[in-house]
PDB file of C-alpha atoms in Angstrom:
ATOM      1  CA  ASN K 289      41.388   3.960 -19.302  1.00  0.00           C
ATOM      2  CA  ILE K 290      39.132   1.359 -20.810  1.00  0.00           C
ATOM      3  CA  THR K 291      35.445   1.847 -20.201  1.00  0.00           C
ATOM      4  CA  PRO K 292      33.647  -1.501 -20.090  1.00  0.00           C
ATOM      5  CA  ARG K 293      30.694  -1.787 -22.437  1.00  0.00           C
ATOM      6  CA  LEU K 294      27.384  -2.362 -20.742  1.00  0.00           C
ATOM      7  CA  ARG K 295      25.604  -5.519 -21.780  1.00  0.00           C
ATOM      8  CA  HIS K 296      21.976  -6.401 -21.281  1.00  0.00           C
ATOM      9  CA  GLU K 297      22.037 -10.086 -20.600  1.00  0.00           C
ATOM     10  CA  MET K 298      18.936 -11.990 -21.608  1.00  0.00           C
ATOM     11  CA  VAL K 299      17.435 -14.905 -19.720  1.00  0.00           C
ATOM     12  CA  ARG K 300      14.536 -17.173 -20.539  1.00  0.00           C
ATOM     13  CA  VAL K 301      11.780 -17.344 -17.959  1.00  0.00           C
ATOM     14  CA  ARG K 302       8.779 -19.638 -18.122  1.00  0.00           C
ATOM     15  CA  ALA K 303       5.618 -17.670 -18.751  1.00  0.00           C
ATOM     16  CA  ASP K 304       3.753 -19.302 -15.867  1.00  0.00           C
ATOM     17  CA  LEU K 305       6.530 -18.393 -13.409  1.00  0.00           C
ATOM     18  CA  LEU K 306       6.469 -14.798 -14.624  1.00  0.00           C
ATOM     19  CA  GLU K 307       2.691 -14.620 -14.269  1.00  0.00           C
ATOM     20  CA  THR K 308       2.906 -16.073 -10.762  1.00  0.00           C
ATOM     21  CA  SER K 309       5.520 -13.476  -9.780  1.00  0.00           C
ATOM     22  CA  ILE K 310       3.371 -10.643 -11.131  1.00  0.00           C
ATOM     23  CA  ASN K 311       0.302 -11.969  -9.309  1.00  0.00           C
ATOM     24  CA  ASN K 312       2.278 -12.285  -6.081  1.00  0.00           C
ATOM     25  CA  ALA K 313       3.452  -8.696  -6.422  1.00  0.00           C
ATOM     26  CA  GLY K 314      -0.176  -7.685  -6.799  1.00  0.00           C
ATOM     27  CA  GLU K 315      -1.104  -9.645  -3.680  1.00  0.00           C
ATOM     28  CA  LEU K 316       1.629  -7.795  -1.793  1.00  0.00           C
ATOM     29  CA  SER K 317       0.006  -4.512  -2.749  1.00  0.00           C
ATOM     30  CA  ILE K 318      -3.367  -5.740  -1.472  1.00  0.00           C
ATOM     31  CA  TYR K 319      -1.917  -6.856   1.867  1.00  0.00           C
ATOM     32  CA  ARG K 320       0.013  -3.601   2.147  1.00  0.00           C
ATOM     33  CA  SER K 321      -3.250  -1.674   1.750  1.00  0.00           C
ATOM     34  CA  ARG K 322      -4.808  -3.734   4.531  1.00  0.00           C
ATOM     35  CA  VAL K 323      -1.847  -3.115   6.854  1.00  0.00           C
ATOM     36  CA  GLU K 324      -1.996   0.578   5.995  1.00  0.00           C
ATOM     37  CA  ARG K 325      -5.663   0.635   6.952  1.00  0.00           C
ATOM     38  CA  GLN K 326      -4.900  -1.103  10.246  1.00  0.00           C
ATOM     39  CA  LEU K 327      -2.231   1.500  11.025  1.00  0.00           C
ATOM     40  CA  VAL K 328      -4.771   4.255  10.375  1.00  0.00           C
ATOM     41  CA  ASP K 329      -7.159   2.548  12.797  1.00  0.00           C
ATOM     42  CA  MET K 330      -4.375   2.281  15.367  1.00  0.00           C
ATOM     43  CA  ASN K 331      -3.704   6.012  15.043  1.00  0.00           C
ATOM     44  CA  GLN K 332      -7.368   6.693  15.698  1.00  0.00           C
ATOM     45  CA  ASN K 333      -7.319   4.364  18.714  1.00  0.00           C
ATOM     46  CA  LEU K 334      -4.266   6.170  20.092  1.00  0.00           C
ATOM     47  CA  THR K 335      -6.091   9.472  19.733  1.00  0.00           C
ATOM     48  CA  GLU K 336      -9.017   8.048  21.688  1.00  0.00           C
ATOM     49  CA  LEU K 337      -6.565   6.699  24.266  1.00  0.00           C
ATOM     50  CA  ASP K 338      -5.191  10.214  24.696  1.00  0.00           C
ATOM     51  CA  ARG K 339      -8.662  11.514  25.470  1.00  0.00           C
ATOM     52  CA  THR K 340      -9.322   8.695  27.927  1.00  0.00           C
ATOM     53  CA  VAL K 341      -6.027   9.212  29.752  1.00  0.00           C
ATOM     54  CA  GLU K 342      -6.721  12.935  30.019  1.00  0.00           C
ATOM     55  CA  ARG K 343     -10.167  12.242  31.482  1.00  0.00           C
ATOM     56  CA  VAL K 344      -8.721   9.837  34.041  1.00  0.00           C
ATOM     57  CA  HIS K 345      -6.046  12.389  34.950  1.00  0.00           C
ATOM     58  CA  THR K 346      -8.728  14.986  35.563  1.00  0.00           C
ATOM     59  CA  GLN K 347     -10.833  12.600  37.637  1.00  0.00           C
ATOM     60  CA  LEU K 348      -7.825  11.547  39.697  1.00  0.00           C
ATOM     61  CA  ARG K 349      -6.933  15.151  40.426  1.00  0.00           C
ATOM     62  CA  GLU K 350     -10.482  15.770  41.599  1.00  0.00           C
ATOM     63  CA  LEU K 351     -10.389  12.595  43.687  1.00  0.00           C
ATOM     64  CA  ASP K 352      -7.072  13.611  45.212  1.00  0.00           C
ATOM     65  CA  ILE K 353      -8.381  17.069  46.130  1.00  0.00           C
ATOM     66  CA  GLU K 354     -11.577  15.632  47.554  1.00  0.00           C
ATOM     67  CA  THR K 355      -9.732  12.980  49.546  1.00  0.00           C
ATOM     68  CA  GLU K 356      -7.291  15.504  50.988  1.00  0.00           C
ATOM     69  CA  ALA K 357     -10.147  17.814  51.953  1.00  0.00           C
ATOM     70  CA  GLN K 358     -11.969  14.946  53.706  1.00  0.00           C
ATOM     71  CA  ILE K 359      -8.828  13.921  55.535  1.00  0.00           C
ATOM     72  CA  ILE K 360      -8.278  17.450  56.853  1.00  0.00           C
ATOM     73  CA  SER K 361     -11.915  17.868  57.781  1.00  0.00           C
ATOM     74  CA  GLU K 362     -12.127  14.486  59.472  1.00  0.00           C
ATOM     75  CA  HIS K 363      -8.873  15.030  61.277  1.00  0.00           C
ATOM     76  CA  ARG K 364     -10.054  18.349  62.704  1.00  0.00           C
ATOM     77  CA  ALA K 365     -13.371  16.904  63.780  1.00  0.00           C
ATOM     78  CA  GLU K 366     -11.894  13.874  65.437  1.00  0.00           C
ATOM     79  CA  SER K 367      -9.095  15.887  67.066  1.00  0.00           C
ATOM     80  CA  ALA K 368     -11.725  18.068  68.768  1.00  0.00           C
ATOM     81  CA  ALA K 369     -13.647  15.048  69.922  1.00  0.00           C
ATOM     82  CA  GLU K 370     -12.668  13.082  72.956  1.00  0.00           C
ATOM     83  CA  ASP K 371     -13.132   9.705  71.196  1.00  0.00           C
ATOM     84  CA  PHE K 372     -10.546  10.241  68.408  1.00  0.00           C
ATOM     85  CA  ASP K 373     -10.043   7.010  66.442  1.00  0.00           C
ATOM     86  CA  PRO K 374      -6.586   6.764  64.752  1.00  0.00           C
ATOM     87  CA  LEU K 375      -7.887   3.941  62.525  1.00  0.00           C
ATOM     88  CA  GLU K 376     -10.276   6.363  60.824  1.00  0.00           C
ATOM     89  CA  PHE K 377      -7.378   8.630  59.934  1.00  0.00           C
ATOM     90  CA  ASP K 378      -5.427   5.636  58.589  1.00  0.00           C
ATOM     91  CA  ARG K 379      -8.358   4.767  56.312  1.00  0.00           C
ATOM     92  CA  TYR K 380      -8.285   8.182  54.640  1.00  0.00           C
ATOM     93  CA  THR K 381      -4.514   8.042  54.422  1.00  0.00           C
ATOM     94  CA  ARG K 382      -4.760   4.705  52.604  1.00  0.00           C
ATOM     95  CA  LEU K 383      -7.354   6.172  50.223  1.00  0.00           C
ATOM     96  CA  HIS K 384      -5.012   9.040  49.483  1.00  0.00           C
ATOM     97  CA  GLU K 385      -2.168   6.603  48.763  1.00  0.00           C
ATOM     98  CA  LEU K 386      -4.368   4.615  46.367  1.00  0.00           C
ATOM     99  CA  ALA K 387      -5.247   7.805  44.510  1.00  0.00           C
ATOM    100  CA  ARG K 388      -1.561   8.618  44.198  1.00  0.00           C
ATOM    101  CA  SER K 389      -0.857   5.089  42.981  1.00  0.00           C
ATOM    102  CA  LEU K 390      -3.574   5.356  40.338  1.00  0.00           C
ATOM    103  CA  ASP K 391      -2.132   8.652  39.180  1.00  0.00           C
ATOM    104  CA  GLU K 392       1.284   7.035  38.758  1.00  0.00           C
ATOM    105  CA  ALA K 393      -0.333   4.165  36.829  1.00  0.00           C
ATOM    106  CA  VAL K 394      -1.992   6.615  34.468  1.00  0.00           C
ATOM    107  CA  SER K 395       1.357   8.380  33.975  1.00  0.00           C
ATOM    108  CA  ASP K 396       2.900   5.019  33.098  1.00  0.00           C
ATOM    109  CA  LEU K 397       0.050   4.477  30.652  1.00  0.00           C
ATOM    110  CA  SER K 398       0.805   7.840  29.044  1.00  0.00           C
ATOM    111  CA  SER K 399       4.458   6.861  28.673  1.00  0.00           C
ATOM    112  CA  LEU K 400       3.433   3.560  27.083  1.00  0.00           C
ATOM    113  CA  ARG K 401       1.152   5.450  24.720  1.00  0.00           C
ATOM    114  CA  SER K 402       4.058   7.679  23.651  1.00  0.00           C
ATOM    115  CA  LEU K 403       6.172   4.595  23.009  1.00  0.00           C
ATOM    116  CA  LEU K 404       3.413   3.007  20.923  1.00  0.00           C
ATOM    117  CA  ALA K 405       3.002   6.227  18.950  1.00  0.00           C
ATOM    118  CA  SER K 406       6.738   6.268  18.190  1.00  0.00           C
ATOM    119  CA  GLU K 407       6.669   2.627  17.068  1.00  0.00           C
ATOM    120  CA  LEU K 408       3.615   3.319  14.949  1.00  0.00           C
ATOM    121  CA  GLN K 409       5.330   6.249  13.270  1.00  0.00           C
ATOM    122  CA  GLN K 410       8.318   4.052  12.410  1.00  0.00           C
ATOM    123  CA  ALA K 411       5.950   1.394  11.054  1.00  0.00           C
ATOM    124  CA  ASN K 412       4.374   4.011   8.792  1.00  0.00           C
ATOM    125  CA  VAL K 413       7.814   5.005   7.503  1.00  0.00           C
ATOM    126  CA  PHE K 414       8.761   1.383   6.820  1.00  0.00           C
ATOM    127  CA  LEU K 415       5.418   0.752   5.150  1.00  0.00           C
ATOM    128  CA  GLU K 416       5.930   3.745   2.869  1.00  0.00           C
ATOM    129  CA  ARG K 417       9.368   2.453   1.881  1.00  0.00           C
ATOM    130  CA  GLN K 418       7.946  -1.006   1.302  1.00  0.00           C
ATOM    131  CA  GLY K 419       5.293   0.532  -0.921  1.00  0.00           C
ATOM    132  CA  ARG K 420       7.910   2.223  -3.095  1.00  0.00           C
ATOM    133  CA  ILE K 421       9.933  -0.979  -3.375  1.00  0.00           C
ATOM    134  CA  ASN K 422       6.828  -3.005  -4.175  1.00  0.00           C
ATOM    135  CA  GLY K 423       5.872  -0.480  -6.848  1.00  0.00           C
ATOM    136  CA  ASP K 424       9.332  -0.733  -8.398  1.00  0.00           C
ATOM    137  CA  LEU K 425       9.069  -4.523  -8.273  1.00  0.00           C
ATOM    138  CA  GLN K 426       5.717  -4.493 -10.042  1.00  0.00           C
ATOM    139  CA  ASP K 427       7.011  -2.122 -12.706  1.00  0.00           C
ATOM    140  CA  ALA K 428      10.074  -4.285 -13.273  1.00  0.00           C
ATOM    141  CA  LEU K 429       7.980  -7.440 -13.544  1.00  0.00           C
ATOM    142  CA  MET K 430       5.561  -5.778 -15.939  1.00  0.00           C
ATOM    143  CA  ARG K 431       8.463  -4.615 -18.103  1.00  0.00           C
ATOM    144  CA  THR K 432       9.625  -8.203 -18.436  1.00  0.00           C
ATOM    145  CA  ARG K 433       6.378  -8.858 -20.322  1.00  0.00           C
ATOM    146  CA  MET K 434       6.953  -5.970 -22.700  1.00  0.00           C
ATOM    147  CA  VAL K 435       8.177  -6.770 -26.198  1.00  0.00           C
ATOM    148  CA  PRO K 436       9.010  -4.393 -29.059  1.00  0.00           C
ATOM    149  CA  PHE K 437       6.210  -4.126 -31.577  1.00  0.00           C
ATOM    150  CA  SER K 438       8.868  -4.099 -34.291  1.00  0.00           C
ATOM    151  CA  LEU K 439       9.324  -7.857 -33.739  1.00  0.00           C
ATOM    152  CA  SER K 440       5.889  -8.372 -35.308  1.00  0.00           C
ATOM    153  CA  THR K 441       6.322  -6.069 -38.315  1.00  0.00           C
ATOM    154  CA  GLY K 442       7.916  -8.824 -40.430  1.00  0.00           C
ATOM    155  CA  ARG K 443       4.848 -10.986 -39.928  1.00  0.00           C
ATOM    156  CA  LEU K 444       2.493  -8.164 -40.977  1.00  0.00           C
ATOM    157  CA  HIS K 445       4.584  -7.380 -44.061  1.00  0.00           C
ATOM    158  CA  ARG K 446       4.475 -11.045 -45.089  1.00  0.00           C
ATOM    159  CA  ILE K 447       0.695 -11.132 -44.718  1.00  0.00           C
ATOM    160  CA  VAL K 448       0.278  -8.135 -47.023  1.00  0.00           C
ATOM    161  CA  ARG K 449       2.821  -9.489 -49.528  1.00  0.00           C
ATOM    162  CA  ASN K 450       1.388 -13.011 -49.627  1.00  0.00           C
ATOM    163  CA  THR K 451      -2.216 -11.799 -49.813  1.00  0.00           C
ATOM    164  CA  SER K 452      -1.319  -9.416 -52.655  1.00  0.00           C
ATOM    165  CA  GLU K 453       0.239 -12.270 -54.615  1.00  0.00           C
ATOM    166  CA  GLU K 454      -2.788 -14.494 -53.987  1.00  0.00           C
ATOM    167  CA  VAL K 455      -5.333 -11.984 -55.294  1.00  0.00           C
ATOM    168  CA  GLY K 456      -3.094 -10.434 -57.911  1.00  0.00           C
ATOM    169  CA  LYS K 457      -3.032  -6.947 -56.450  1.00  0.00           C
ATOM    170  CA  ARG K 458      -0.200  -4.591 -55.700  1.00  0.00           C
ATOM    171  CA  ALA K 459       0.027  -3.467 -52.072  1.00  0.00           C
ATOM    172  CA  GLU K 460       2.745  -2.310 -49.765  1.00  0.00           C
ATOM    173  CA  LEU K 461       2.507  -1.937 -46.004  1.00  0.00           C
ATOM    174  CA  SER K 462       4.036   1.164 -44.426  1.00  0.00           C
ATOM    175  CA  MET K 463       4.274   1.465 -40.636  1.00  0.00           C
ATOM    176  CA  SER K 464       5.634   4.063 -38.225  1.00  0.00           C
ATOM    177  CA  GLY K 465       6.066   4.188 -34.469  1.00  0.00           C
ATOM    178  CA  THR K 466       6.986   0.526 -34.299  1.00  0.00           C
ATOM    179  CA  GLU K 467       9.776   1.204 -31.826  1.00  0.00           C
ATOM    180  CA  GLY K 468       7.296   1.168 -28.938  1.00  0.00           C
ATOM    181  CA  GLU K 469       6.728  -1.788 -26.640  1.00  0.00           C
ATOM    182  CA  MET K 470       3.567  -3.693 -25.796  1.00  0.00           C
ATOM    183  CA  ASP K 471       2.539  -6.298 -23.292  1.00  0.00           C
ATOM    184  CA  ARG K 472       3.302  -9.698 -24.778  1.00  0.00           C
ATOM    185  CA  GLN K 473      -0.127 -11.115 -23.990  1.00  0.00           C
ATOM    186  CA  VAL K 474      -1.900  -8.060 -25.393  1.00  0.00           C
ATOM    187  CA  LEU K 475       0.173  -8.259 -28.557  1.00  0.00           C
ATOM    188  CA  GLU K 476      -0.631 -11.960 -28.968  1.00  0.00           C
ATOM    189  CA  HIS K 477      -4.342 -11.135 -28.713  1.00  0.00           C
ATOM    190  CA  ILE K 478      -4.358  -8.278 -31.221  1.00  0.00           C
ATOM    191  CA  LEU K 479      -2.076  -9.810 -33.866  1.00  0.00           C
ATOM    192  CA  PRO K 480      -4.758 -12.174 -35.258  1.00  0.00           C
ATOM    193  CA  ALA K 481      -7.128  -9.219 -35.558  1.00  0.00           C
ATOM    194  CA  LEU K 482      -4.450  -7.183 -37.375  1.00  0.00           C
ATOM    195  CA  ASP K 483      -3.843 -10.122 -39.717  1.00  0.00           C
ATOM    196  CA  HIS K 484      -7.535 -10.233 -40.557  1.00  0.00           C
ATOM    197  CA  LEU K 485      -7.757  -6.466 -41.098  1.00  0.00           C
ATOM    198  CA  LEU K 486      -4.761  -6.448 -43.428  1.00  0.00           C
ATOM    199  CA  ARG K 487      -6.091  -9.351 -45.498  1.00  0.00           C
ATOM    200  CA  ASN K 488      -9.478  -7.682 -45.828  1.00  0.00           C
ATOM    201  CA  ALA K 489      -7.803  -4.409 -46.719  1.00  0.00           C
ATOM    202  CA  VAL K 490      -5.869  -6.025 -49.548  1.00  0.00           C
ATOM    203  CA  VAL K 491      -8.699  -8.250 -50.811  1.00  0.00           C
ATOM    204  CA  HIS K 492     -11.645  -5.870 -50.472  1.00  0.00           C
ATOM    205  CA  GLY K 493     -10.093  -2.446 -50.019  1.00  0.00           C
ATOM    206  CA  ILE K 494      -7.891  -2.334 -53.096  1.00  0.00           C
ATOM    207  CA  GLU K 495      -9.632  -2.181 -56.491  1.00  0.00           C
ATOM    208  CA  GLY K 496      -8.067  -2.928 -59.822  1.00  0.00           C
ATOM    209  CA  PRO K 497      -7.964  -0.388 -62.675  1.00  0.00           C
ATOM    210  CA  GLU K 498     -10.889  -2.045 -64.484  1.00  0.00           C
ATOM    211  CA  VAL K 499     -13.153  -1.804 -61.456  1.00  0.00           C
ATOM    212  CA  ARG K 500     -12.236   1.794 -60.880  1.00  0.00           C
ATOM    213  CA  LYS K 501     -12.875   2.717 -64.533  1.00  0.00           C
ATOM    214  CA  SER K 502     -16.266   1.073 -64.428  1.00  0.00           C
ATOM    215  CA  ARG K 503     -17.282   3.387 -61.646  1.00  0.00           C
TER     216      ARG K 503
END
């Protein structure tokens, strides 16, 4: 069996395109936070909807009991009277039917609320997955800007060597931990400062034997 060797293929990407991609990934995180906040608000609204539906259920039960009691009472009174009006009984019957219809509507509203809660839960799951993917995307994009610090060590060695020759001093630069990586833009900003520090160190920080003996 021949095991294929893994290769890390390199591609050149324009710096402005890379910066735009990183900024867009950051914008995605901002919009995700806003959507997450809206989902939290929706959860709170659903909780308030639960309370409202429960109150309406209670009121409808009371209305239904009261309506039924009035129907029975009115029916007894009118049955005992000689001028019994069937239309009056029909009015209470219609009121009872409306109460039943409202109760069914509230039950439908409860079912709709359960459906919305289920959809909201799925949205939260998808949003959490999107957050992980977006985080991985941001990390990957940020890593594309990372460069090994060791790529700059040759430049720093040359600065020390050339400065030593210019001022006639002996100096050697020793570095460790150069295998780490840094953001390319950060490295570009600190390299001029490192150049200046190394030159000053060689020119002003290293004294010749004569100067040392005079002290």
